[in-house]
Amino acid sequence: QTLDDLFFVFLDTVAKLQPKIVIAENVVGLVKGNAKGYVNQIVNRFRELGYDVQIFSLNAAHMDVPQARHRVFFIANNQNYPKLKLNFNYDPIPFGEVRSEKGVEFSTDDALFIKMLSEAKTTDKKIGDIAERMTGDKSKYFTSMILQDNLVAPTITSGGTVMRFYDKLRCSDQDFTNIQSFPQDYDYCGNNVQYVTGMSVPPNMMANIAQEVYDQWMKK
């Protein structure tokens, strides 16, 4: 098994269990460029298993999640249900509305980050924006994000440095929990909170999809 065939391993499980409804999530790049051929293989496999499948490109920022997280969802059924319609229009939630009271202090090894953040402007979204002004080199630090209070947080990844413009500190575990719409009492079992949330589908995103699937298909 390799990462390239994980989706088909998942579909092998579908073949064994034969659920009425299947929902699968992946990165939005899956439906772009050369990956389209891979998507066609997925769709064909769904059909071989007797499922009608629809593909939706959704942004968590319109689904009651304070994060601009674009993801692709494959939603399939083998019950001859009508076409599913998904139109989410929640008002965007800027980071300032969910920001925790205090961020995490930088260590003494992060002197460069501290210096760059001291030069941050309200238009900066990444440390790379500051580095470009200071050194002319825009190729560095573009994975180190700066969250502005008036903007929706960008996609939170499982790694990298995520900082707050508000107090020039690192994001706290509470920030990651809020941005990803995880339950406030969620038990991470000692695991890295950024990693867990960054690798997960935001619960509010999934809940909205599940509600529509129930209302349009199962409730009837």
JSON list of C-alpha atoms in Angstrom, two decimals:
[
{"chain": "A", "resi": 1, "resn": "GLN", "atom": "CA", "xyz": [0.00, 0.00, 0.00]},
{"chain": "A", "resi": 2, "resn": "THR", "atom": "CA", "xyz": [1.23, 3.49, -0.92]},
{"chain": "A", "resi": 3, "resn": "LEU", "atom": "CA", "xyz": [-0.23, 6.97, -0.49]},
{"chain": "A", "resi": 4, "resn": "ASP", "atom": "CA", "xyz": [-1.19, 6.95, -4.18]},
{"chain": "A", "resi": 5, "resn": "ASP", "atom": "CA", "xyz": [-3.66, 4.10, -3.75]},
{"chain": "A", "resi": 6, "resn": "LEU", "atom": "CA", "xyz": [-5.21, 5.01, -0.40]},
{"chain": "A", "resi": 7, "resn": "PHE", "atom": "CA", "xyz": [-8.44, 6.18, -2.02]},
{"chain": "A", "resi": 8, "resn": "PHE", "atom": "CA", "xyz": [-8.80, 2.84, -3.77]},
{"chain": "A", "resi": 9, "resn": "VAL", "atom": "CA", "xyz": [-8.09, 0.97, -0.53]},
{"chain": "A", "resi": 10, "resn": "PHE", "atom": "CA", "xyz": [-10.96, 3.01, 0.90]},
{"chain": "A", "resi": 11, "resn": "LEU", "atom": "CA", "xyz": [-13.15, 2.02, -2.05]},
{"chain": "A", "resi": 12, "resn": "ASP", "atom": "CA", "xyz": [-12.27, -1.65, -1.48]},
{"chain": "A", "resi": 13, "resn": "THR", "atom": "CA", "xyz": [-13.73, -1.17, 2.00]},
{"chain": "A", "resi": 14, "resn": "VAL", "atom": "CA", "xyz": [-16.84, 0.37, 0.45]},
{"chain": "A", "resi": 15, "resn": "ALA", "atom": "CA", "xyz": [-17.13, -2.69, -1.80]},
{"chain": "A", "resi": 16, "resn": "LYS", "atom": "CA", "xyz": [-17.13, -4.96, 1.25]},
{"chain": "A", "resi": 17, "resn": "LEU", "atom": "CA", "xyz": [-19.49, -2.92, 3.44]},
{"chain": "A", "resi": 18, "resn": "GLN", "atom": "CA", "xyz": [-21.86, -1.62, 0.74]},
{"chain": "A", "resi": 19, "resn": "PRO", "atom": "CA", "xyz": [-23.14, 1.39, 2.75]},
{"chain": "A", "resi": 20, "resn": "LYS", "atom": "CA", "xyz": [-26.09, 3.30, 1.35]},
{"chain": "A", "resi": 21, "resn": "ILE", "atom": "CA", "xyz": [-24.14, 6.58, 1.35]},
{"chain": "A", "resi": 22, "resn": "VAL", "atom": "CA", "xyz": [-20.42, 7.26, 1.06]},
{"chain": "A", "resi": 23, "resn": "ILE", "atom": "CA", "xyz": [-18.66, 10.56, 1.82]},
{"chain": "A", "resi": 24, "resn": "ALA", "atom": "CA", "xyz": [-14.95, 11.01, 1.14]},
{"chain": "A", "resi": 25, "resn": "GLU", "atom": "CA", "xyz": [-12.79, 14.14, 1.39]},
{"chain": "A", "resi": 26, "resn": "ASN", "atom": "CA", "xyz": [-9.55, 15.14, -0.32]},
{"chain": "A", "resi": 27, "resn": "VAL", "atom": "CA", "xyz": [-7.46, 18.16, -1.26]},
{"chain": "A", "resi": 28, "resn": "VAL", "atom": "CA", "xyz": [-8.83, 20.48, -3.94]},
{"chain": "A", "resi": 29, "resn": "GLY", "atom": "CA", "xyz": [-5.76, 19.88, -6.12]},
{"chain": "A", "resi": 30, "resn": "LEU", "atom": "CA", "xyz": [-7.19, 16.45, -6.85]},
{"chain": "A", "resi": 31, "resn": "VAL", "atom": "CA", "xyz": [-9.59, 17.92, -9.42]},
{"chain": "A", "resi": 32, "resn": "LYS", "atom": "CA", "xyz": [-7.00, 20.12, -11.12]},
{"chain": "A", "resi": 33, "resn": "GLY", "atom": "CA", "xyz": [-4.36, 19.55, -13.77]},
{"chain": "A", "resi": 34, "resn": "ASN", "atom": "CA", "xyz": [-2.90, 16.08, -14.25]},
{"chain": "A", "resi": 35, "resn": "ALA", "atom": "CA", "xyz": [-4.79, 14.72, -11.26]},
{"chain": "A", "resi": 36, "resn": "LYS", "atom": "CA", "xyz": [-8.05, 14.77, -13.23]},
{"chain": "A", "resi": 37, "resn": "GLY", "atom": "CA", "xyz": [-7.20, 11.37, -14.68]},
{"chain": "A", "resi": 38, "resn": "TYR", "atom": "CA", "xyz": [-6.95, 10.01, -11.15]},
{"chain": "A", "resi": 39, "resn": "VAL", "atom": "CA", "xyz": [-10.38, 11.47, -10.37]},
{"chain": "A", "resi": 40, "resn": "ASN", "atom": "CA", "xyz": [-11.84, 9.71, -13.41]},
{"chain": "A", "resi": 41, "resn": "GLN", "atom": "CA", "xyz": [-10.49, 6.43, -12.07]},
{"chain": "A", "resi": 42, "resn": "ILE", "atom": "CA", "xyz": [-12.16, 7.10, -8.72]},
{"chain": "A", "resi": 43, "resn": "VAL", "atom": "CA", "xyz": [-15.49, 7.94, -10.37]},
{"chain": "A", "resi": 44, "resn": "ASN", "atom": "CA", "xyz": [-15.31, 4.81, -12.54]},
{"chain": "A", "resi": 45, "resn": "ARG", "atom": "CA", "xyz": [-14.59, 2.66, -9.49]},
{"chain": "A", "resi": 46, "resn": "PHE", "atom": "CA", "xyz": [-17.60, 4.12, -7.68]},
{"chain": "A", "resi": 47, "resn": "ARG", "atom": "CA", "xyz": [-19.76, 3.27, -10.69]},
{"chain": "A", "resi": 48, "resn": "GLU", "atom": "CA", "xyz": [-18.38, -0.26, -10.86]},
{"chain": "A", "resi": 49, "resn": "LEU", "atom": "CA", "xyz": [-19.53, -0.69, -7.28]},
{"chain": "A", "resi": 50, "resn": "GLY", "atom": "CA", "xyz": [-23.03, 0.52, -8.16]},
{"chain": "A", "resi": 51, "resn": "TYR", "atom": "CA", "xyz": [-22.79, 4.06, -6.81]},
{"chain": "A", "resi": 52, "resn": "ASP", "atom": "CA", "xyz": [-23.87, 7.36, -8.31]},
{"chain": "A", "resi": 53, "resn": "VAL", "atom": "CA", "xyz": [-21.22, 9.87, -7.25]},
{"chain": "A", "resi": 54, "resn": "GLN", "atom": "CA", "xyz": [-21.11, 13.67, -7.17]},
{"chain": "A", "resi": 55, "resn": "ILE", "atom": "CA", "xyz": [-18.04, 15.83, -6.63]},
{"chain": "A", "resi": 56, "resn": "PHE", "atom": "CA", "xyz": [-18.24, 19.08, -4.66]},
{"chain": "A", "resi": 57, "resn": "SER", "atom": "CA", "xyz": [-15.56, 21.72, -4.17]},
{"chain": "A", "resi": 58, "resn": "LEU", "atom": "CA", "xyz": [-16.35, 23.44, -0.88]},
{"chain": "A", "resi": 59, "resn": "ASN", "atom": "CA", "xyz": [-14.83, 26.21, 1.22]},
{"chain": "A", "resi": 60, "resn": "ALA", "atom": "CA", "xyz": [-15.07, 25.79, 4.99]},
{"chain": "A", "resi": 61, "resn": "ALA", "atom": "CA", "xyz": [-15.24, 29.60, 5.35]},
{"chain": "A", "resi": 62, "resn": "HIS", "atom": "CA", "xyz": [-18.83, 29.44, 4.05]},
{"chain": "A", "resi": 63, "resn": "MET", "atom": "CA", "xyz": [-19.73, 26.54, 6.32]},
{"chain": "A", "resi": 64, "resn": "ASP", "atom": "CA", "xyz": [-19.53, 28.07, 9.81]},
{"chain": "A", "resi": 65, "resn": "VAL", "atom": "CA", "xyz": [-15.78, 27.42, 10.11]},
{"chain": "A", "resi": 66, "resn": "PRO", "atom": "CA", "xyz": [-13.42, 30.37, 10.82]},
{"chain": "A", "resi": 67, "resn": "GLN", "atom": "CA", "xyz": [-10.96, 29.15, 8.20]},
{"chain": "A", "resi": 68, "resn": "ALA", "atom": "CA", "xyz": [-10.63, 29.36, 4.42]},
{"chain": "A", "resi": 69, "resn": "ARG", "atom": "CA", "xyz": [-10.14, 25.65, 3.82]},
{"chain": "A", "resi": 70, "resn": "HIS", "atom": "CA", "xyz": [-10.96, 24.45, 0.30]},
{"chain": "A", "resi": 71, "resn": "ARG", "atom": "CA", "xyz": [-11.63, 20.74, 0.02]},
{"chain": "A", "resi": 72, "resn": "VAL", "atom": "CA", "xyz": [-13.16, 18.30, -2.45]},
{"chain": "A", "resi": 73, "resn": "PHE", "atom": "CA", "xyz": [-15.89, 15.90, -1.34]},
{"chain": "A", "resi": 74, "resn": "PHE", "atom": "CA", "xyz": [-17.03, 12.76, -3.14]},
{"chain": "A", "resi": 75, "resn": "ILE", "atom": "CA", "xyz": [-20.60, 11.99, -2.07]},
{"chain": "A", "resi": 76, "resn": "ALA", "atom": "CA", "xyz": [-22.09, 8.80, -3.44]},
{"chain": "A", "resi": 77, "resn": "ASN", "atom": "CA", "xyz": [-25.14, 6.61, -2.94]},
{"chain": "A", "resi": 78, "resn": "ASN", "atom": "CA", "xyz": [-26.52, 3.31, -4.25]},
{"chain": "A", "resi": 79, "resn": "GLN", "atom": "CA", "xyz": [-30.18, 4.10, -3.51]},
{"chain": "A", "resi": 80, "resn": "ASN", "atom": "CA", "xyz": [-31.08, 6.10, -6.64]},
{"chain": "A", "resi": 81, "resn": "TYR", "atom": "CA", "xyz": [-31.46, 9.26, -4.59]},
{"chain": "A", "resi": 82, "resn": "PRO", "atom": "CA", "xyz": [-31.94, 12.54, -6.52]},
{"chain": "A", "resi": 83, "resn": "LYS", "atom": "CA", "xyz": [-28.94, 14.78, -7.13]},
{"chain": "A", "resi": 84, "resn": "LEU", "atom": "CA", "xyz": [-27.70, 16.37, -3.95]},
{"chain": "A", "resi": 85, "resn": "LYS", "atom": "CA", "xyz": [-27.60, 20.18, -3.79]},
{"chain": "A", "resi": 86, "resn": "LEU", "atom": "CA", "xyz": [-25.05, 21.86, -1.54]},
{"chain": "A", "resi": 87, "resn": "ASN", "atom": "CA", "xyz": [-25.14, 25.65, -1.19]},
{"chain": "A", "resi": 88, "resn": "PHE", "atom": "CA", "xyz": [-23.56, 26.95, 2.00]},
{"chain": "A", "resi": 89, "resn": "ASN", "atom": "CA", "xyz": [-23.63, 30.67, 2.67]},
{"chain": "A", "resi": 90, "resn": "TYR", "atom": "CA", "xyz": [-22.59, 31.27, 6.27]},
{"chain": "A", "resi": 91, "resn": "ASP", "atom": "CA", "xyz": [-21.01, 34.66, 6.86]},
{"chain": "A", "resi": 92, "resn": "PRO", "atom": "CA", "xyz": [-17.21, 34.42, 7.05]},
{"chain": "A", "resi": 93, "resn": "ILE", "atom": "CA", "xyz": [-15.80, 34.43, 10.59]},
{"chain": "A", "resi": 94, "resn": "PRO", "atom": "CA", "xyz": [-12.57, 36.48, 10.94]},
{"chain": "A", "resi": 95, "resn": "PHE", "atom": "CA", "xyz": [-9.78, 35.23, 13.17]},
{"chain": "A", "resi": 96, "resn": "GLY", "atom": "CA", "xyz": [-10.29, 38.04, 15.69]},
{"chain": "A", "resi": 97, "resn": "GLU", "atom": "CA", "xyz": [-13.67, 36.59, 16.66]},
{"chain": "A", "resi": 98, "resn": "VAL", "atom": "CA", "xyz": [-12.19, 33.24, 17.71]},
{"chain": "A", "resi": 99, "resn": "ARG", "atom": "CA", "xyz": [-8.69, 34.26, 18.79]},
{"chain": "A", "resi": 100, "resn": "SER", "atom": "CA", "xyz": [-7.71, 32.99, 22.23]},
{"chain": "A", "resi": 101, "resn": "GLU", "atom": "CA", "xyz": [-6.85, 35.47, 24.97]},
{"chain": "A", "resi": 102, "resn": "LYS", "atom": "CA", "xyz": [-3.09, 35.02, 24.67]},
{"chain": "A", "resi": 103, "resn": "GLY", "atom": "CA", "xyz": [-0.72, 33.39, 22.23]},
{"chain": "A", "resi": 104, "resn": "VAL", "atom": "CA", "xyz": [2.39, 31.33, 22.94]},
{"chain": "A", "resi": 105, "resn": "GLU", "atom": "CA", "xyz": [5.70, 33.05, 23.59]},
{"chain": "A", "resi": 106, "resn": "PHE", "atom": "CA", "xyz": [8.56, 32.43, 21.16]},
{"chain": "A", "resi": 107, "resn": "SER", "atom": "CA", "xyz": [11.65, 30.65, 22.40]},
{"chain": "A", "resi": 108, "resn": "THR", "atom": "CA", "xyz": [15.06, 32.34, 22.45]},
{"chain": "A", "resi": 109, "resn": "ASP", "atom": "CA", "xyz": [15.91, 30.36, 19.30]},
{"chain": "A", "resi": 110, "resn": "ASP", "atom": "CA", "xyz": [13.24, 32.26, 17.37]},
{"chain": "A", "resi": 111, "resn": "ALA", "atom": "CA", "xyz": [14.98, 35.65, 17.42]},
{"chain": "A", "resi": 112, "resn": "LEU", "atom": "CA", "xyz": [14.61, 36.03, 13.65]},
{"chain": "A", "resi": 113, "resn": "PHE", "atom": "CA", "xyz": [10.86, 35.48, 13.79]},
{"chain": "A", "resi": 114, "resn": "ILE", "atom": "CA", "xyz": [10.57, 38.00, 16.62]},
{"chain": "A", "resi": 115, "resn": "LYS", "atom": "CA", "xyz": [12.54, 40.59, 14.67]},
{"chain": "A", "resi": 116, "resn": "MET", "atom": "CA", "xyz": [10.50, 40.09, 11.51]},
{"chain": "A", "resi": 117, "resn": "LEU", "atom": "CA", "xyz": [7.21, 40.23, 13.38]},
{"chain": "A", "resi": 118, "resn": "SER", "atom": "CA", "xyz": [8.23, 43.55, 14.87]},
{"chain": "A", "resi": 119, "resn": "GLU", "atom": "CA", "xyz": [8.18, 44.84, 11.27]},
{"chain": "A", "resi": 120, "resn": "ALA", "atom": "CA", "xyz": [4.81, 43.27, 10.40]},
{"chain": "A", "resi": 121, "resn": "LYS", "atom": "CA", "xyz": [2.08, 45.30, 8.73]},
{"chain": "A", "resi": 122, "resn": "THR", "atom": "CA", "xyz": [-1.66, 44.68, 8.61]},
{"chain": "A", "resi": 123, "resn": "THR", "atom": "CA", "xyz": [-1.31, 43.59, 4.99]},
{"chain": "A", "resi": 124, "resn": "ASP", "atom": "CA", "xyz": [1.20, 40.81, 5.79]},
{"chain": "A", "resi": 125, "resn": "LYS", "atom": "CA", "xyz": [-0.14, 37.27, 5.65]},
{"chain": "A", "resi": 126, "resn": "LYS", "atom": "CA", "xyz": [3.17, 35.41, 5.86]},
{"chain": "A", "resi": 127, "resn": "ILE", "atom": "CA", "xyz": [6.63, 36.01, 7.28]},
{"chain": "A", "resi": 128, "resn": "GLY", "atom": "CA", "xyz": [7.75, 35.78, 3.66]},
{"chain": "A", "resi": 129, "resn": "ASP", "atom": "CA", "xyz": [5.97, 39.09, 2.97]},
{"chain": "A", "resi": 130, "resn": "ILE", "atom": "CA", "xyz": [8.18, 40.74, 5.59]},
{"chain": "A", "resi": 131, "resn": "ALA", "atom": "CA", "xyz": [11.33, 38.96, 4.40]},
{"chain": "A", "resi": 132, "resn": "GLU", "atom": "CA", "xyz": [10.73, 40.26, 0.89]},
{"chain": "A", "resi": 133, "resn": "ARG", "atom": "CA", "xyz": [10.63, 43.85, 2.17]},
{"chain": "A", "resi": 134, "resn": "MET", "atom": "CA", "xyz": [13.70, 43.39, 4.36]},
{"chain": "A", "resi": 135, "resn": "THR", "atom": "CA", "xyz": [15.92, 41.30, 2.10]},
{"chain": "A", "resi": 136, "resn": "GLY", "atom": "CA", "xyz": [14.28, 41.26, -1.32]},
{"chain": "A", "resi": 137, "resn": "ASP", "atom": "CA", "xyz": [14.07, 37.47, -1.13]},
{"chain": "A", "resi": 138, "resn": "LYS", "atom": "CA", "xyz": [10.46, 36.31, -1.36]},
{"chain": "A", "resi": 139, "resn": "SER", "atom": "CA", "xyz": [11.28, 32.61, -1.55]},
{"chain": "A", "resi": 140, "resn": "LYS", "atom": "CA", "xyz": [11.74, 32.14, 2.20]},
{"chain": "A", "resi": 141, "resn": "TYR", "atom": "CA", "xyz": [9.28, 31.80, 5.05]},
{"chain": "A", "resi": 142, "resn": "PHE", "atom": "CA", "xyz": [6.20, 31.49, 2.87]},
{"chain": "A", "resi": 143, "resn": "THR", "atom": "CA", "xyz": [4.96, 28.59, 4.98]},
{"chain": "A", "resi": 144, "resn": "SER", "atom": "CA", "xyz": [5.05, 30.74, 8.13]},
{"chain": "A", "resi": 145, "resn": "MET", "atom": "CA", "xyz": [1.61, 32.33, 8.39]},
{"chain": "A", "resi": 146, "resn": "ILE", "atom": "CA", "xyz": [0.49, 35.51, 10.13]},
{"chain": "A", "resi": 147, "resn": "LEU", "atom": "CA", "xyz": [-3.16, 35.60, 11.13]},
{"chain": "A", "resi": 148, "resn": "GLN", "atom": "CA", "xyz": [-4.84, 39.00, 10.95]},
{"chain": "A", "resi": 149, "resn": "ASP", "atom": "CA", "xyz": [-7.82, 39.69, 13.21]},
{"chain": "A", "resi": 150, "resn": "ASN", "atom": "CA", "xyz": [-9.94, 41.15, 10.41]},
{"chain": "A", "resi": 151, "resn": "LEU", "atom": "CA", "xyz": [-9.42, 38.23, 8.00]},
{"chain": "A", "resi": 152, "resn": "VAL", "atom": "CA", "xyz": [-10.55, 34.62, 7.93]},
{"chain": "A", "resi": 153, "resn": "ALA", "atom": "CA", "xyz": [-7.64, 32.37, 8.86]},
{"chain": "A", "resi": 154, "resn": "PRO", "atom": "CA", "xyz": [-6.05, 30.54, 5.91]},
{"chain": "A", "resi": 155, "resn": "THR", "atom": "CA", "xyz": [-5.86, 26.76, 5.75]},
{"chain": "A", "resi": 156, "resn": "ILE", "atom": "CA", "xyz": [-4.20, 25.46, 8.88]},
{"chain": "A", "resi": 157, "resn": "THR", "atom": "CA", "xyz": [-1.67, 22.75, 8.06]},
{"chain": "A", "resi": 158, "resn": "SER", "atom": "CA", "xyz": [-0.28, 20.04, 10.29]},
{"chain": "A", "resi": 159, "resn": "GLY", "atom": "CA", "xyz": [3.11, 21.77, 10.54]},
{"chain": "A", "resi": 160, "resn": "GLY", "atom": "CA", "xyz": [4.81, 25.12, 10.11]},
{"chain": "A", "resi": 161, "resn": "THR", "atom": "CA", "xyz": [4.72, 28.24, 12.24]},
{"chain": "A", "resi": 162, "resn": "VAL", "atom": "CA", "xyz": [1.42, 30.07, 12.64]},
{"chain": "A", "resi": 163, "resn": "MET", "atom": "CA", "xyz": [1.53, 33.51, 14.31]},
{"chain": "A", "resi": 164, "resn": "ARG", "atom": "CA", "xyz": [-0.89, 36.16, 15.46]},
{"chain": "A", "resi": 165, "resn": "PHE", "atom": "CA", "xyz": [-0.52, 39.76, 14.31]},
{"chain": "A", "resi": 166, "resn": "TYR", "atom": "CA", "xyz": [-2.49, 40.87, 17.37]},
{"chain": "A", "resi": 167, "resn": "ASP", "atom": "CA", "xyz": [0.24, 40.22, 19.93]},
{"chain": "A", "resi": 168, "resn": "LYS", "atom": "CA", "xyz": [3.10, 38.97, 17.70]},
{"chain": "A", "resi": 169, "resn": "LEU", "atom": "CA", "xyz": [3.00, 35.54, 19.36]},
{"chain": "A", "resi": 170, "resn": "ARG", "atom": "CA", "xyz": [2.53, 31.98, 18.13]},
{"chain": "A", "resi": 171, "resn": "CYS", "atom": "CA", "xyz": [-0.98, 30.59, 17.88]},
{"chain": "A", "resi": 172, "resn": "SER", "atom": "CA", "xyz": [-2.09, 28.68, 20.94]},
{"chain": "A", "resi": 173, "resn": "ASP", "atom": "CA", "xyz": [-3.64, 25.23, 21.05]},
{"chain": "A", "resi": 174, "resn": "GLN", "atom": "CA", "xyz": [-6.94, 26.99, 21.76]},
{"chain": "A", "resi": 175, "resn": "ASP", "atom": "CA", "xyz": [-6.50, 29.01, 18.56]},
{"chain": "A", "resi": 176, "resn": "PHE", "atom": "CA", "xyz": [-6.10, 25.83, 16.50]},
{"chain": "A", "resi": 177, "resn": "THR", "atom": "CA", "xyz": [-9.08, 24.26, 18.22]},
{"chain": "A", "resi": 178, "resn": "ASN", "atom": "CA", "xyz": [-11.26, 27.30, 17.49]},
{"chain": "A", "resi": 179, "resn": "ILE", "atom": "CA", "xyz": [-10.09, 27.80, 13.90]},
{"chain": "A", "resi": 180, "resn": "GLN", "atom": "CA", "xyz": [-10.87, 24.17, 13.07]},
{"chain": "A", "resi": 181, "resn": "SER", "atom": "CA", "xyz": [-14.23, 24.25, 14.93]},
{"chain": "A", "resi": 182, "resn": "PHE", "atom": "CA", "xyz": [-13.20, 21.34, 17.17]},
{"chain": "A", "resi": 183, "resn": "PRO", "atom": "CA", "xyz": [-15.25, 20.84, 20.36]},
{"chain": "A", "resi": 184, "resn": "GLN", "atom": "CA", "xyz": [-13.95, 22.93, 23.24]},
{"chain": "A", "resi": 185, "resn": "ASP", "atom": "CA", "xyz": [-13.55, 19.82, 25.41]},
{"chain": "A", "resi": 186, "resn": "TYR", "atom": "CA", "xyz": [-11.89, 17.69, 22.73]},
{"chain": "A", "resi": 187, "resn": "ASP", "atom": "CA", "xyz": [-9.28, 15.31, 24.16]},
{"chain": "A", "resi": 188, "resn": "TYR", "atom": "CA", "xyz": [-6.17, 15.29, 21.96]},
{"chain": "A", "resi": 189, "resn": "CYS", "atom": "CA", "xyz": [-4.71, 12.51, 24.11]},
{"chain": "A", "resi": 190, "resn": "GLY", "atom": "CA", "xyz": [-1.40, 14.30, 24.41]},
{"chain": "A", "resi": 191, "resn": "ASN", "atom": "CA", "xyz": [-0.90, 14.65, 20.65]},
{"chain": "A", "resi": 192, "resn": "ASN", "atom": "CA", "xyz": [0.23, 17.85, 18.94]},
{"chain": "A", "resi": 193, "resn": "VAL", "atom": "CA", "xyz": [-2.91, 19.97, 18.56]},
{"chain": "A", "resi": 194, "resn": "GLN", "atom": "CA", "xyz": [-1.80, 21.71, 15.36]},
{"chain": "A", "resi": 195, "resn": "TYR", "atom": "CA", "xyz": [-0.97, 18.37, 13.76]},
{"chain": "A", "resi": 196, "resn": "VAL", "atom": "CA", "xyz": [-4.29, 16.75, 14.69]},
{"chain": "A", "resi": 197, "resn": "THR", "atom": "CA", "xyz": [-6.43, 19.69, 13.61]},
{"chain": "A", "resi": 198, "resn": "GLY", "atom": "CA", "xyz": [-4.37, 20.36, 10.48]},
{"chain": "A", "resi": 199, "resn": "MET", "atom": "CA", "xyz": [-4.88, 16.77, 9.31]},
{"chain": "A", "resi": 200, "resn": "SER", "atom": "CA", "xyz": [-8.62, 16.78, 9.99]},
{"chain": "A", "resi": 201, "resn": "VAL", "atom": "CA", "xyz": [-11.82, 17.81, 8.27]},
{"chain": "A", "resi": 202, "resn": "PRO", "atom": "CA", "xyz": [-13.31, 20.66, 10.37]},
{"chain": "A", "resi": 203, "resn": "PRO", "atom": "CA", "xyz": [-16.21, 19.16, 12.35]},
{"chain": "A", "resi": 204, "resn": "ASN", "atom": "CA", "xyz": [-18.57, 22.02, 11.41]},
{"chain": "A", "resi": 205, "resn": "MET", "atom": "CA", "xyz": [-17.78, 21.41, 7.74]},
{"chain": "A", "resi": 206, "resn": "MET", "atom": "CA", "xyz": [-18.64, 17.73, 8.03]},
{"chain": "A", "resi": 207, "resn": "ALA", "atom": "CA", "xyz": [-21.70, 18.41, 10.18]},
{"chain": "A", "resi": 208, "resn": "ASN", "atom": "CA", "xyz": [-23.16, 20.75, 7.56]},
{"chain": "A", "resi": 209, "resn": "ILE", "atom": "CA", "xyz": [-22.68, 18.18, 4.82]},
{"chain": "A", "resi": 210, "resn": "ALA", "atom": "CA", "xyz": [-24.13, 15.41, 6.95]},
{"chain": "A", "resi": 211, "resn": "GLN", "atom": "CA", "xyz": [-27.17, 17.55, 7.75]},
{"chain": "A", "resi": 212, "resn": "GLU", "atom": "CA", "xyz": [-27.86, 18.19, 4.07]},
{"chain": "A", "resi": 213, "resn": "VAL", "atom": "CA", "xyz": [-27.43, 14.51, 3.22]},
{"chain": "A", "resi": 214, "resn": "TYR", "atom": "CA", "xyz": [-29.92, 13.66, 5.94]},
{"chain": "A", "resi": 215, "resn": "ASP", "atom": "CA", "xyz": [-32.43, 16.35, 4.98]},
{"chain": "A", "resi": 216, "resn": "GLN", "atom": "CA", "xyz": [-32.31, 15.72, 1.23]},
{"chain": "A", "resi": 217, "resn": "TRP", "atom": "CA", "xyz": [-31.98, 11.94, 1.20]},
{"chain": "A", "resi": 218, "resn": "MET", "atom": "CA", "xyz": [-32.47, 10.06, 4.44]},
{"chain": "A", "resi": 219, "resn": "LYS", "atom": "CA", "xyz": [-35.23, 12.12, 6.04]},
{"chain": "A", "resi": 220, "resn": "LYS", "atom": "CA", "xyz": [-37.54, 11.39, 3.16]}
]
